[in-house]
Amino acid sequence: MTINDRVKQLRKSLDLTLDKFGEHVGVTKTAISRIEKGERSVTDQMFRSICREFNVREEWLRDGIDPVYDLSEENGIEYIELLMNGVDSSFRDIILDIIKSYSELNDDNKKTVVQFIKSVLKKQQDRN
């Protein structure tokens, strides 16, 4: 996957139009379109803007090295708030509290929580 592909993947995963994505990084929708098509390269300034605006790790954007997002506690919360834009504030606050609490767990307890969630999802799938 090329840098251009990763820009497109990021934009689509955030459910942003070319216009909205461009607004966030200070360029036009035409510039984003040309980048996604490989007709234009991503400048250093645009790298910095994309990483800053969307909490993306530069290593992922440049080289495809996972994880995509900087999920340190403060940056992860900011990213989740961006994704939840427009969600009822009381529901958003509950989700943020869950995520903060999860981030404070030790690795064993995190595994237990993940196993629990997978179990619940499997039960839901079996019902459908």
Short mmCIF file of C-alpha atoms in Angstrom, two decimals:
data_model
loop_
_atom_site.label_atom_id
_atom_site.label_comp_id
_atom_site.label_asym_id
_atom_site.label_seq_id
_atom_site.Cartn_x
_atom_site.Cartn_y
_atom_site.Cartn_z
CA MET A 1 0.00 0.00 0.00
CA THR A 2 1.37 3.42 -0.94
CA ILE A 3 1.25 6.65 1.03
CA ASN A 4 -1.45 7.80 -1.39
CA ASP A 5 -3.50 4.68 -0.60
CA ARG A 6 -3.10 5.29 3.13
CA VAL A 7 -4.35 8.87 2.78
CA LYS A 8 -7.43 7.60 0.95
CA GLN A 9 -7.95 4.79 3.49
CA LEU A 10 -7.71 7.28 6.35
CA ARG A 11 -10.16 9.71 4.76
CA LYS A 12 -12.68 6.96 4.10
CA SER A 13 -12.30 5.45 7.57
CA LEU A 14 -13.12 8.86 9.03
CA ASP A 15 -16.09 9.11 6.65
CA LEU A 16 -14.91 12.49 5.36
CA THR A 17 -15.45 13.92 1.91
CA LEU A 18 -12.46 15.16 -0.09
CA ASP A 19 -13.64 18.66 0.81
CA LYS A 20 -13.84 18.07 4.58
CA PHE A 21 -10.55 16.18 4.73
CA GLY A 22 -8.88 18.99 2.79
CA GLU A 23 -10.33 21.61 5.14
CA HIS A 24 -8.75 19.84 8.11
CA VAL A 25 -5.29 19.85 6.54
CA GLY A 26 -5.52 23.21 4.77
CA VAL A 27 -5.75 22.16 1.11
CA THR A 28 -8.45 21.88 -1.52
CA LYS A 29 -10.44 18.78 -2.39
CA THR A 30 -8.63 18.75 -5.73
CA ALA A 31 -5.28 18.47 -3.94
CA ILE A 32 -6.55 15.54 -1.85
CA SER A 33 -7.99 13.86 -4.93
CA ARG A 34 -4.68 14.18 -6.78
CA ILE A 35 -2.81 12.78 -3.78
CA GLU A 36 -5.16 9.81 -3.56
CA LYS A 37 -4.72 9.13 -7.29
CA GLY A 38 -0.93 9.32 -7.00
CA GLU A 39 -0.74 12.42 -9.18
CA ARG A 40 0.73 14.51 -6.37
CA SER A 41 3.02 13.64 -3.51
CA VAL A 42 2.40 14.39 0.15
CA THR A 43 4.57 17.27 1.31
CA ASP A 44 6.29 17.31 4.70
CA GLN A 45 3.89 20.03 5.82
CA MET A 46 0.90 17.92 4.78
CA PHE A 47 2.34 14.91 6.65
CA ARG A 48 2.50 17.00 9.79
CA SER A 49 -1.02 18.38 9.26
CA ILE A 50 -2.58 14.95 8.67
CA CYS A 51 -0.83 13.47 11.69
CA ARG A 52 -1.81 16.39 13.92
CA GLU A 53 -5.41 16.74 12.73
CA PHE A 54 -6.30 13.05 12.73
CA ASN A 55 -3.98 11.75 15.47
CA VAL A 56 -2.20 9.51 12.96
CA ARG A 57 1.28 8.18 13.61
CA GLU A 58 3.80 9.44 11.08
CA GLU A 59 5.35 5.95 10.88
CA TRP A 60 2.05 4.57 9.62
CA LEU A 61 1.41 7.36 7.15
CA ARG A 62 4.94 7.29 5.69
CA ASP A 63 5.76 3.58 5.89
CA GLY A 64 2.60 1.67 6.79
CA ILE A 65 3.91 0.64 10.22
CA ASP A 66 1.03 -0.12 12.59
CA PRO A 67 -0.68 1.08 14.65
CA VAL A 68 -2.36 3.80 12.62
CA TYR A 69 -3.29 6.08 15.49
CA ASP A 70 -1.36 7.53 18.38
CA LEU A 71 -3.35 5.96 21.19
CA SER A 72 -1.51 7.42 24.12
CA GLU A 73 -4.15 8.29 26.67
CA GLU A 74 -4.54 11.99 25.89
CA ASN A 75 -4.24 11.61 22.11
CA GLY A 76 -6.51 8.57 22.04
CA ILE A 77 -9.25 10.42 23.89
CA GLU A 78 -8.99 13.37 21.48
CA TYR A 79 -9.28 11.01 18.51
CA ILE A 80 -12.32 9.27 19.98
CA GLU A 81 -13.94 12.64 20.60
CA LEU A 82 -13.37 13.50 16.92
CA LEU A 83 -14.97 10.22 15.83
CA MET A 84 -17.92 10.76 18.13
CA ASN A 85 -18.68 14.26 16.90
CA GLY A 86 -22.46 14.65 16.90
CA VAL A 87 -23.12 11.77 19.32
CA ASP A 88 -25.31 12.62 22.30
CA SER A 89 -22.99 14.12 24.92
CA SER A 90 -24.12 11.90 27.81
CA PHE A 91 -23.51 8.77 25.71
CA ARG A 92 -20.15 10.15 24.56
CA ASP A 93 -19.12 10.79 28.17
CA ILE A 94 -19.97 7.21 29.15
CA ILE A 95 -17.86 5.82 26.29
CA LEU A 96 -14.94 8.09 27.17
CA ASP A 97 -15.15 6.96 30.81
CA ILE A 98 -15.14 3.31 29.72
CA ILE A 99 -12.07 3.89 27.54
CA LYS A 100 -10.23 5.79 30.27
CA SER A 101 -10.99 3.04 32.78
CA TYR A 102 -9.88 0.34 30.33
CA SER A 103 -6.59 2.16 29.70
CA GLU A 104 -5.86 2.03 33.46
CA LEU A 105 -6.23 -1.78 33.66
CA ASN A 106 -3.25 -4.11 33.74
CA ASP A 107 -2.69 -6.42 30.76
CA ASP A 108 -4.40 -9.45 32.34
CA ASN A 109 -7.53 -7.47 33.15
CA LYS A 110 -7.57 -5.99 29.65
CA LYS A 111 -7.49 -9.54 28.22
CA THR A 112 -10.42 -10.49 30.45
CA VAL A 113 -12.45 -7.51 29.26
CA VAL A 114 -11.69 -8.31 25.60
CA GLN A 115 -12.70 -11.96 26.12
CA PHE A 116 -15.94 -10.82 27.74
CA ILE A 117 -16.76 -8.49 24.84
CA LYS A 118 -15.99 -11.22 22.29
CA SER A 119 -18.29 -13.58 24.20
CA VAL A 120 -21.14 -11.07 24.12
CA LEU A 121 -20.61 -10.41 20.41
CA LYS A 122 -20.64 -14.14 19.65
CA LYS A 123 -23.95 -14.52 21.49
CA GLN A 124 -25.37 -11.66 19.44
CA GLN A 125 -24.19 -13.27 16.20
CA ASP A 126 -25.65 -16.63 17.18
CA ARG A 127 -29.07 -14.99 17.75
CA ASN A 128 -29.04 -13.46 14.29
#
